[in-house]
């Protein structure tokens, strides 16, 4: 009877559920319907000051304020117009900055001062300033004060409209990051769960753990960078901290994978880089937790590590792919490795491109990093997800093939060809395993009577048929057996996972009656694990002695029957 293989089905089932549920979520009217209220982008007509010095810029999108450092204050002021009854808020995004908003000289909104007082890093934040119709024609002043060096460059766009419609418009532009991020997170979590099974029961392949870390951290980073948790759950601080730490652990995950994976090159280099990455990650974690330095302070160092390590990893992976191409394409796991390596190359390449783009945007462009997206990483993530799925597809094929080969080899090694039951090697292996297991069992030793006579009088073909018929009936009656095996010649063994002597006696008697109808006779002995303190060799010897005792009785009986037949034949001869 075939058992349900949960390992075989857990990933495809979960992948299907993730895809279906995410697509259903993204296909709802919230993500697809047009906005019911117009959202006005307030780009022109501003007076923009930096540290109390008025600049010549009046447009937010064209304001070249440069990189803003700790203590720098950007002041924006304009007159509110076009307010309607449904216009209830003004929205803009800040990074590592605290905010004050005044309307007609009165303070109406503050953000971040409590974080600053507690020496906490100020997270990315969407500021929603409540508006009323009474603000029409009044001056609004926005003060944005940076709390970190190199906090940001550029001012995010400022929108005015209905609060729910503003959030809706922001999420509608982030469908792909939402899908990829949640997919990678759940897929990585699934791999973590599966890794426990693989490490315990399979071939101790630790790469699945690094696959899980890469998938999970990449998914978290995409979601956090695109402000999904802020928009859906208002989890500003946690989301921002996790974004940084997921970025910092990714290099260690990539390099660790390269070190652990088979068929990769540069093991000594990757081990050194992995050590550096792990030390960097835990250093940032400890310093941030102790409030000595905020996690964002290490971004430049993280970027330097990525800029150094990414080309090295890409080179190693490409060279590894070339080495794999020299091997037989039919070798186990080679095709799946090449696909996964290719996906990692694509991801690292696109991540490197986004890293370069980010730094150019932050330090060399007008808009800066306030409105920068990680488009290249998303493209790389698509390649990586595809490679993971294809890798799993190939792995499943390799696994099924290897299982078939394993089954075939075990059949050749452990199966008795004539009777189609276990051979002596398998029987002895099972007896040894019984000693290690703390469970009750019963052993039945069986001998097929008159096999030698059948071979001598009718030939070995008839003897083979006798054994074959016996084994078929035994398999039918003892379908619940742990093992049915041939110890050699006419001797067989049955092992059952219980110690109910009376029940097994009845079952053996049923077998004996069924065989007698076919003209087959047996001798047997039954012993339970209780009879020899679960010592399988001794239990088998007890059963064997009982079998030989019965066989001796049967021999005497058959001998008496033969003598009686001979006397009848002799008497008939003399009567004639």
Coordinates of C-alpha atoms in Angstrom, one line a residue:
X1 CA 0.0 0.0 0.0
X2 CA 1.4 3.4 -1.0
X3 CA 1.7 6.1 1.6
X4 CA 1.1 9.8 1.0
X5 CA 4.4 11.6 0.5
X6 CA 4.0 15.0 2.2
X7 CA 7.5 16.1 1.2
X8 CA 6.6 15.6 -2.5
X9 CA 3.4 17.7 -2.3
X10 CA 4.0 20.3 0.4
X11 CA 5.9 22.8 -1.8
X12 CA 3.7 22.7 -5.0
X13 CA 0.5 22.9 -2.8
X14 CA 1.8 25.8 -0.8
X15 CA 3.1 27.6 -4.0
X16 CA -0.3 27.2 -5.6
X17 CA -2.1 28.5 -2.5
X18 CA 0.3 31.5 -2.3
X19 CA -0.1 32.4 -5.9
X20 CA -3.9 32.0 -5.9
X21 CA -4.5 33.9 -2.7
X22 CA -2.1 36.7 -3.6
X23 CA -3.6 37.1 -7.1
X24 CA -7.0 37.0 -5.6
X25 CA -6.0 39.7 -3.1
X26 CA -4.4 41.9 -5.8
X27 CA -7.4 41.3 -8.1
X28 CA -9.9 42.8 -5.7
X29 CA -11.6 46.1 -6.6
X30 CA -9.4 47.9 -4.1
X31 CA -6.3 47.4 -6.2
X32 CA -8.0 47.8 -9.6
X33 CA -10.9 50.3 -9.4
X34 CA -10.3 53.9 -10.4
X35 CA -10.0 56.4 -7.6
X36 CA -13.3 57.9 -6.6
X37 CA -11.7 61.2 -5.5
X38 CA -9.0 63.2 -7.3
X39 CA -5.6 63.4 -5.7
X40 CA -3.8 66.7 -6.2
X41 CA 0.0 66.6 -6.3
X42 CA 1.2 69.9 -4.9
X43 CA 4.5 70.4 -6.8
X44 CA 4.6 74.1 -7.7
X45 CA 4.2 77.3 -5.7
X46 CA 6.3 76.5 -2.7
X47 CA 8.8 78.6 -0.9
X48 CA 11.7 76.2 -0.1
X49 CA 14.3 77.0 2.6
X50 CA 17.3 75.0 3.8
X51 CA 18.5 76.0 7.3
X52 CA 16.5 79.2 7.2
X53 CA 18.0 80.2 3.8
X54 CA 15.4 80.6 1.1
X55 CA 16.3 78.8 -2.1
X56 CA 15.4 79.9 -5.6
X57 CA 13.3 76.7 -6.1
X58 CA 9.5 76.8 -6.2
X59 CA 8.9 73.3 -7.4
X60 CA 9.5 70.3 -5.2
X61 CA 10.4 67.9 -8.1
X62 CA 13.2 70.3 -9.3
X63 CA 14.5 71.4 -5.9
X64 CA 18.2 70.5 -5.7
X65 CA 18.8 70.6 -2.0
X66 CA 21.6 68.0 -1.9
X67 CA 22.2 65.4 0.8
X68 CA 20.6 66.4 4.1
X69 CA 22.6 65.7 7.3
X70 CA 21.8 65.6 11.0
X71 CA 20.3 68.8 12.2
X72 CA 19.5 70.2 8.7
X73 CA 16.0 71.7 8.4
X74 CA 14.0 72.0 5.2
X75 CA 11.1 74.4 5.4
X76 CA 8.3 74.3 2.8
X77 CA 5.5 76.9 2.7
X78 CA 2.6 77.6 0.4
X79 CA -1.0 78.7 0.5
X80 CA -3.7 76.0 0.6
X81 CA -6.2 76.2 -2.2
X82 CA -8.8 74.0 -3.9
X83 CA -9.9 72.4 -0.7
X84 CA -13.2 70.5 -1.0
X85 CA -15.5 68.8 1.5
X86 CA -13.8 65.4 0.8
X87 CA -10.2 66.7 1.0
X88 CA -9.3 65.6 4.5
X89 CA -5.5 65.3 4.5
X90 CA -2.1 66.3 3.1
X91 CA 0.4 63.5 2.7
X92 CA 4.1 63.2 2.2
X93 CA 6.9 60.7 3.1
X94 CA 9.9 61.3 5.2
X95 CA 13.1 59.3 5.9
X96 CA 15.0 59.6 9.2
X97 CA 13.4 63.0 9.9
X98 CA 11.1 64.6 12.4
X99 CA 8.3 66.8 11.2
X100 CA 6.3 69.9 12.3
X101 CA 3.4 71.3 10.4
X102 CA 1.8 74.8 10.9
X103 CA -1.4 76.2 9.4
X104 CA -1.8 79.9 9.8
X105 CA 0.9 79.9 12.4
X106 CA -0.7 77.2 14.6
X107 CA 1.0 73.9 15.1
X108 CA -1.4 71.2 13.8
X109 CA 0.9 68.2 13.4
X110 CA 4.2 66.8 14.8
X111 CA 6.0 63.5 14.2
X112 CA 9.2 61.9 15.5
X113 CA 10.1 64.0 18.5
X114 CA 9.4 61.2 20.9
X115 CA 11.7 58.9 19.0
X116 CA 14.4 61.5 19.1
X117 CA 14.1 62.0 22.8
X118 CA 14.5 58.3 23.4
X119 CA 17.6 58.1 21.1
X120 CA 15.7 55.9 18.6
X121 CA 16.2 55.9 14.9
X122 CA 13.4 57.7 13.1
X123 CA 11.8 55.3 10.6
X124 CA 10.4 56.0 7.2
X125 CA 7.0 57.5 7.7
X126 CA 4.0 58.6 5.7
X127 CA 2.8 61.8 7.3
X128 CA -1.0 62.4 7.0
X129 CA -1.8 65.9 8.0
X130 CA -5.6 66.4 8.6
X131 CA -7.1 69.3 6.6
X132 CA -10.5 71.0 6.9
X133 CA -12.4 73.4 4.5
X134 CA -11.6 76.2 7.0
X135 CA -7.9 76.0 5.9
X136 CA -8.7 77.3 2.5
X137 CA -6.5 80.3 1.6
X138 CA -4.3 79.9 4.7
X139 CA -0.5 79.4 4.7
X140 CA 0.8 75.9 5.5
X141 CA 4.4 75.5 6.7
X142 CA 6.2 72.1 6.8
X143 CA 9.4 71.7 8.7
X144 CA 11.4 68.6 8.1
X145 CA 14.5 68.1 10.3
X146 CA 17.0 65.4 9.6
X147 CA 18.1 63.3 12.5
X148 CA 20.9 61.3 10.9
X149 CA 23.9 62.2 8.6
X150 CA 23.2 61.5 5.0
X151 CA 19.5 61.0 5.9
X152 CA 18.1 61.7 2.5
X153 CA 18.4 63.7 -0.7
X154 CA 15.4 65.2 -2.3
X155 CA 11.9 65.9 -1.1
X156 CA 9.1 63.4 -1.7
X157 CA 6.0 64.5 -3.5
X158 CA 3.3 66.1 -1.5
X159 CA -0.3 65.1 -2.2
X160 CA -3.7 66.4 -1.1
X161 CA -7.0 64.5 -1.1
X162 CA -9.0 61.9 0.7
X163 CA -6.9 59.8 3.1
X164 CA -8.3 56.4 2.0
X165 CA -7.9 57.3 -1.6
X166 CA -4.2 58.4 -1.1
X167 CA -3.4 55.1 0.6
X168 CA -5.2 53.3 -2.2
X169 CA -3.3 55.1 -4.9
X170 CA 0.0 54.3 -3.2
X171 CA -0.8 50.6 -2.9
X172 CA -2.1 50.3 -6.5
X173 CA 1.4 51.2 -7.8
X174 CA 3.0 48.4 -5.8
X175 CA 1.3 45.3 -7.0
X176 CA 4.4 43.6 -8.3
X177 CA 6.4 44.2 -5.0
X178 CA 3.5 42.9 -3.0
X179 CA 3.2 39.7 -5.0
X180 CA 6.9 39.0 -5.1
X181 CA 7.5 40.0 -1.5
X182 CA 4.8 37.9 0.0
X183 CA 5.6 35.0 -2.3
X184 CA 9.3 35.0 -1.4
X185 CA 8.5 35.3 2.3
X186 CA 6.1 32.4 2.4
X187 CA 8.3 30.3 0.1
X188 CA 11.3 31.0 2.3
X189 CA 9.3 30.1 5.5
X190 CA 8.2 26.9 3.8
X191 CA 11.8 26.0 3.0
X192 CA 12.7 26.6 6.6
X193 CA 10.1 24.1 7.7
X194 CA 11.1 21.6 5.1
X195 CA 14.8 22.0 5.9
X196 CA 14.3 20.3 9.3
X197 CA 12.9 17.2 7.5
X198 CA 15.7 17.2 4.9
X199 CA 18.5 17.6 7.5
X200 CA 17.1 14.8 9.6
X201 CA 16.0 12.3 7.0
X202 CA 17.9 13.1 3.8
X203 CA 21.5 13.9 2.8
X204 CA 22.4 16.7 5.3
X205 CA 22.3 19.3 2.5
X206 CA 22.5 22.6 4.3
X207 CA 21.9 24.7 1.1
X208 CA 18.2 24.5 1.7
X209 CA 18.6 26.7 4.8
X210 CA 20.5 29.3 2.8
X211 CA 17.9 29.1 0.1
X212 CA 15.3 29.8 2.8
X213 CA 17.2 32.7 4.3
X214 CA 17.8 34.3 0.8
X215 CA 14.1 33.9 -0.1
X216 CA 12.8 35.2 3.2
X217 CA 15.2 38.1 3.6
X218 CA 14.8 39.2 -0.1
X219 CA 11.0 39.0 0.3
X220 CA 11.1 41.1 3.5
X221 CA 13.4 43.6 2.0
X222 CA 11.2 44.1 -1.1
X223 CA 8.1 44.6 1.1
X224 CA 9.9 46.9 3.5
X225 CA 11.7 49.0 0.9
X226 CA 8.4 49.5 -0.9
X227 CA 6.7 50.6 2.4
X228 CA 4.1 47.8 2.2
X229 CA 4.0 47.2 6.0
X230 CA 3.8 50.9 6.6
X231 CA 0.8 51.3 4.3
X232 CA -1.0 48.1 5.4
X233 CA -0.2 48.0 9.1
X234 CA 1.4 51.4 10.0
X235 CA 4.4 49.4 11.3
X236 CA 6.9 52.2 10.7
X237 CA 9.7 51.5 13.1
X238 CA 9.7 47.7 12.9
X239 CA 9.5 47.8 9.1
X240 CA 12.4 50.2 8.8
X241 CA 14.6 48.3 11.2
X242 CA 13.8 44.9 9.5
X243 CA 14.5 46.5 6.1
X244 CA 18.1 47.4 7.1
X245 CA 18.8 44.1 8.8
X246 CA 17.4 42.0 6.0
X247 CA 19.7 43.9 3.7
X248 CA 22.7 43.3 6.0
X249 CA 22.1 39.6 6.3
X250 CA 21.6 39.0 2.5
X251 CA 25.4 39.1 1.7
X252 CA 26.1 36.5 4.4
X253 CA 23.3 34.3 3.0
X254 CA 24.6 34.5 -0.6
X255 CA 28.2 33.8 0.5
X256 CA 27.2 31.1 2.9
X257 CA 25.3 29.4 0.1
X258 CA 28.4 29.6 -2.1
X259 CA 30.5 28.0 0.6
X260 CA 28.0 25.2 1.5
X261 CA 26.8 24.3 -2.1
X262 CA 28.4 21.5 -4.0
X263 CA 30.1 22.1 -7.3
X264 CA 31.0 25.8 -6.4
X265 CA 34.5 27.2 -6.5
X266 CA 36.4 29.6 -4.3
X267 CA 35.6 27.9 -1.0
X268 CA 38.4 29.6 1.0
X269 CA 37.5 33.0 -0.3
X270 CA 33.8 32.5 0.4
X271 CA 34.5 31.3 3.9
X272 CA 36.5 34.4 4.6
X273 CA 33.8 36.7 3.2
X274 CA 31.1 34.8 5.1
X275 CA 33.0 35.4 8.3
X276 CA 33.3 39.1 7.6
X277 CA 29.6 39.3 6.7
X278 CA 28.5 37.5 9.9
X279 CA 30.7 39.7 12.0
X280 CA 29.3 42.8 10.3
X281 CA 25.7 41.7 10.8
X282 CA 26.0 41.0 14.5
X283 CA 28.1 44.1 15.1
X284 CA 25.3 46.3 13.7
X285 CA 22.7 44.3 15.6
X286 CA 24.5 44.8 18.9
X287 CA 25.3 48.5 18.4
X288 CA 21.8 49.3 17.3
X289 CA 20.2 47.3 20.2
X290 CA 22.5 49.2 22.7
X291 CA 21.6 52.5 21.1
X292 CA 25.3 53.2 20.5
X293 CA 24.8 53.6 16.7
X294 CA 21.6 53.4 14.7
X295 CA 21.3 50.6 12.1
X296 CA 21.1 53.1 9.3
X297 CA 24.7 54.3 10.1
X298 CA 26.1 51.2 8.5
X299 CA 24.5 51.5 5.1
X300 CA 27.6 52.9 3.4
X301 CA 29.7 49.9 4.8
X302 CA 27.0 47.5 3.7
X303 CA 27.1 49.0 0.2
X304 CA 30.9 48.7 0.1
X305 CA 30.7 45.0 1.1
X306 CA 28.1 44.4 -1.6
X307 CA 30.1 46.2 -4.2
X308 CA 33.2 44.1 -3.4
X309 CA 31.5 40.8 -2.9
X310 CA 28.8 40.8 -5.7
X311 CA 31.3 40.7 -8.6
X312 CA 33.3 38.0 -6.8
X313 CA 30.2 35.9 -6.3
X314 CA 29.0 36.4 -9.8
X315 CA 32.4 35.3 -11.1
X316 CA 32.5 32.2 -9.0
X317 CA 28.9 31.3 -10.0
X318 CA 29.6 31.7 -13.7
X319 CA 32.7 29.7 -13.4
X320 CA 30.8 27.0 -11.5
X321 CA 28.2 26.9 -14.3
X322 CA 31.0 26.3 -16.8
X323 CA 32.4 23.5 -14.7
X324 CA 29.0 21.9 -14.5
X325 CA 28.6 22.1 -18.2
X326 CA 31.6 19.8 -18.6
X327 CA 29.8 17.2 -16.5
X328 CA 27.2 14.8 -17.8
X329 CA 23.8 16.6 -18.1
X330 CA 22.3 13.4 -16.8
X331 CA 24.2 13.5 -13.6
X332 CA 22.0 13.7 -10.5
X333 CA 21.2 17.4 -9.6
X334 CA 23.4 19.0 -12.3
X335 CA 20.6 20.5 -14.3
X336 CA 18.8 21.9 -11.2
X337 CA 22.1 23.4 -9.9
X338 CA 22.8 25.2 -13.2
X339 CA 19.3 26.7 -13.1
X340 CA 19.7 27.9 -9.5
X341 CA 23.2 29.3 -10.1
X342 CA 21.8 31.2 -13.1
X343 CA 19.1 32.7 -11.0
X344 CA 21.5 33.7 -8.3
X345 CA 23.8 35.3 -11.0
X346 CA 20.8 37.3 -12.3
X347 CA 19.7 38.4 -8.8
X348 CA 23.2 39.5 -7.8
X349 CA 23.7 41.3 -11.1
X350 CA 20.5 43.3 -10.8
X351 CA 21.1 44.0 -7.1
X352 CA 24.4 45.4 -8.0
X353 CA 22.8 47.6 -10.7
X354 CA 20.2 48.8 -8.2
X355 CA 22.9 49.5 -5.6
X356 CA 24.9 51.7 -8.1
X357 CA 21.6 53.4 -9.3
X358 CA 20.7 54.1 -5.6
X359 CA 24.0 55.8 -4.8
X360 CA 24.0 57.8 -8.1
X361 CA 20.4 59.0 -7.3
X362 CA 21.2 59.9 -3.8
X363 CA 24.4 61.8 -4.4
X364 CA 24.2 63.0 -8.0
X365 CA 20.5 63.7 -9.0
X366 CA 17.9 66.3 -8.0
X367 CA 15.2 63.9 -6.9
X368 CA 17.7 62.0 -4.7
X369 CA 16.7 58.8 -2.9
X370 CA 13.4 60.0 -1.6
X371 CA 11.5 58.7 -4.7
X372 CA 13.9 55.9 -5.7
X373 CA 12.5 52.5 -6.4
X374 CA 14.4 49.1 -6.5
X375 CA 13.2 48.1 -10.0
X376 CA 16.3 46.1 -10.8
X377 CA 16.1 44.0 -7.7
X378 CA 12.5 43.2 -8.5
X379 CA 13.5 42.0 -11.9
X380 CA 16.3 40.0 -10.3
X381 CA 13.8 38.6 -7.8
X382 CA 11.6 37.4 -10.7
X383 CA 14.6 35.5 -12.2
X384 CA 15.5 34.1 -8.7
X385 CA 11.9 33.0 -8.1
X386 CA 11.8 31.4 -11.5
X387 CA 15.1 29.6 -10.9
X388 CA 13.9 28.4 -7.5
X389 CA 10.7 26.9 -9.0
X390 CA 12.6 25.4 -11.9
X391 CA 15.2 24.1 -9.5
X392 CA 12.5 22.5 -7.4
X393 CA 11.0 20.9 -10.6
X394 CA 14.3 19.5 -11.6
X395 CA 15.0 18.4 -8.0
X396 CA 11.7 16.6 -7.9
X397 CA 12.5 14.7 -11.1
X398 CA 16.0 13.9 -9.8
X399 CA 14.5 12.8 -6.5
X400 CA 11.9 10.6 -8.1
X401 CA 14.5 9.1 -10.4
X402 CA 16.9 8.4 -7.5
X403 CA 14.0 6.9 -5.5
X404 CA 13.3 4.6 -8.5
X405 CA 17.0 3.6 -8.8
X406 CA 17.2 3.2 -5.0
X407 CA 14.1 1.0 -5.0
X408 CA 15.5 -1.1 -7.9
X409 CA 18.8 -1.5 -6.2
X410 CA 17.1 -2.5 -2.9
X411 CA 15.0 -5.0 -4.8
X412 CA 18.1 -6.5 -6.3
X413 CA 20.0 -6.5 -3.0
X414 CA 17.2 -7.5 -0.7
X415 CA 14.6 -9.4 -2.7
X416 CA 14.4 -13.2 -3.3
X417 CA 13.8 -13.4 -7.1
X418 CA 12.0 -16.8 -7.0
X419 CA 9.5 -16.1 -4.2
X420 CA 9.3 -12.3 -4.4
X421 CA 9.9 -11.9 -0.6
X422 CA 12.9 -10.6 1.3
X423 CA 16.1 -12.5 1.0
X424 CA 18.4 -13.6 3.9
X425 CA 20.4 -10.3 3.9
X426 CA 17.2 -8.2 4.4
X427 CA 15.9 -10.6 7.0
X428 CA 19.1 -10.3 9.1
X429 CA 19.1 -6.6 8.6
X430 CA 15.6 -6.4 9.9
X431 CA 16.4 -8.6 12.9
X432 CA 19.2 -6.3 13.8
X433 CA 17.0 -3.2 13.6
X434 CA 14.5 -4.9 15.9
X435 CA 17.1 -4.8 18.7
X436 CA 17.4 -1.0 18.3
X437 CA 13.6 -0.4 18.4
X438 CA 11.8 -0.4 21.7
X439 CA 8.7 -2.2 20.5
X440 CA 7.0 -5.6 20.8
X441 CA 7.0 -8.0 17.9
X442 CA 6.3 -11.6 17.0
X443 CA 8.6 -13.9 14.8
X444 CA 7.2 -16.9 13.0
X445 CA 9.7 -19.5 11.6
X446 CA 8.2 -21.6 8.7
X447 CA 9.5 -24.6 6.9
X448 CA 7.9 -25.9 3.7
X449 CA 7.6 -29.7 4.0
X450 CA 8.6 -32.2 1.3
X451 CA 10.5 -29.7 -0.9
X452 CA 13.4 -32.1 -1.3
X453 CA 11.1 -34.9 -2.2
X454 CA 9.3 -32.7 -4.8
X455 CA 12.6 -31.7 -6.3
X456 CA 13.9 -35.3 -6.4
X457 CA 10.7 -36.9 -7.8
X458 CA 9.2 -34.1 -9.9
X459 CA 12.2 -31.9 -10.7
X460 CA 13.3 -28.4 -9.6
X461 CA 10.6 -26.7 -11.7
X462 CA 7.9 -28.3 -9.6
X463 CA 9.9 -27.4 -6.4
X464 CA 10.2 -23.8 -7.5
X465 CA 6.4 -23.7 -8.2
X466 CA 5.8 -25.1 -4.7
X467 CA 7.9 -22.3 -3.1
X468 CA 6.2 -19.7 -5.3
X469 CA 2.7 -20.9 -4.4
X470 CA 3.6 -20.9 -0.8
X471 CA 5.0 -17.3 -0.8
X472 CA 2.0 -15.9 -2.7
X473 CA -0.4 -17.4 -0.1
X474 CA 1.8 -16.2 2.8
X475 CA 1.8 -12.7 1.4
X476 CA -2.0 -12.8 1.0
X477 CA -2.6 -14.0 4.6
X478 CA 0.0 -11.9 6.3
X479 CA -0.6 -8.6 4.6
X480 CA 0.0 -6.9 7.9
X481 CA 3.5 -8.3 8.3
X482 CA 6.5 -6.1 8.9
X483 CA 8.6 -8.6 6.9
X484 CA 8.1 -11.9 5.0
X485 CA 11.5 -13.4 4.0
X486 CA 13.3 -16.5 2.8
X487 CA 16.1 -17.5 5.1
X488 CA 17.3 -20.1 2.6
X489 CA 16.1 -23.3 0.9
X490 CA 12.7 -24.2 2.4
X491 CA 13.0 -22.0 5.5
X492 CA 11.0 -18.7 5.8
X493 CA 10.5 -16.0 8.4
X494 CA 7.6 -13.7 9.2
X495 CA 7.9 -10.7 11.5
X496 CA 4.9 -8.8 12.9
X497 CA 4.6 -5.6 14.9
X498 CA 2.8 -7.0 17.9
X499 CA 3.2 -9.8 20.5
X500 CA -0.3 -11.3 20.5
X501 CA 0.6 -15.0 20.4
X502 CA -2.9 -16.3 20.2
X503 CA -3.8 -13.9 17.3
X504 CA -0.7 -14.9 15.3
X505 CA -1.4 -18.6 16.0
X506 CA -4.9 -18.2 14.5
X507 CA -3.4 -16.4 11.5
X508 CA -0.8 -19.1 10.9
X509 CA -3.4 -21.8 11.2
X510 CA -5.4 -20.0 8.5
X511 CA -2.3 -20.0 6.3
X512 CA -1.8 -23.7 7.0
X513 CA -5.4 -24.6 6.1
X514 CA -5.2 -22.6 2.9
X515 CA -2.0 -24.3 1.9
X516 CA -3.3 -27.8 2.6
X517 CA -6.0 -27.2 0.0
X518 CA -3.2 -26.6 -2.5
X519 CA -1.4 -29.7 -1.4
X520 CA 1.3 -27.7 0.4
X521 CA 2.3 -28.6 4.0
X522 CA 4.3 -26.5 6.5
X523 CA 5.9 -26.7 9.9
X524 CA 6.1 -23.6 12.0
X525 CA 7.1 -22.1 15.3
X526 CA 5.9 -18.8 16.9
X527 CA 7.8 -16.7 19.5
X528 CA 7.1 -13.2 20.8
X529 CA 9.6 -10.6 22.0
X530 CA 8.6 -11.1 25.6
X531 CA 10.1 -14.6 25.5
X532 CA 13.7 -13.3 25.2
X533 CA 13.6 -9.7 26.4
X534 CA 13.4 -8.3 22.9
X535 CA 16.6 -10.0 21.7
X536 CA 15.6 -10.7 18.1
X537 CA 18.3 -13.4 17.6
X538 CA 17.1 -15.4 20.6
X539 CA 13.4 -14.8 19.7
X540 CA 14.1 -16.2 16.2
X541 CA 16.0 -19.2 17.7
X542 CA 13.0 -20.0 20.0
X543 CA 10.6 -19.8 17.0
X544 CA 13.1 -22.0 15.0
X545 CA 13.3 -24.6 17.7
X546 CA 9.5 -24.8 17.9
X547 CA 9.4 -25.1 14.1
X548 CA 11.9 -28.0 14.1
X549 CA 9.9 -29.7 16.8
X550 CA 6.8 -29.6 14.7
X551 CA 8.8 -30.6 11.6
X552 CA 10.1 -33.7 13.5
X553 CA 6.5 -34.7 14.3
X554 CA 5.6 -34.2 10.7
X555 CA 8.5 -36.3 9.6
X556 CA 7.4 -39.1 11.9
X557 CA 3.9 -38.8 10.6
X558 CA 5.0 -38.8 7.0
X559 CA 7.3 -41.8 7.7
X560 CA 4.4 -43.7 9.3
X561 CA 2.2 -42.9 6.3
X562 CA 4.9 -44.1 3.8
X563 CA 5.3 -47.3 5.8
X564 CA 1.6 -48.0 5.8
X565 CA 1.4 -47.3 2.0
X566 CA 4.4 -49.6 1.4
X567 CA 2.8 -52.4 3.4
X568 CA -0.5 -52.0 1.5
X569 CA 1.4 -52.2 -1.8
X570 CA 3.4 -55.3 -0.6
X571 CA 0.3 -57.0 0.6
X572 CA -1.4 -56.4 -2.7
X573 CA 1.5 -57.8 -4.6
X574 CA 1.5 -61.1 -2.6
X575 CA -2.3 -61.4 -2.9
X576 CA -1.9 -61.2 -6.6

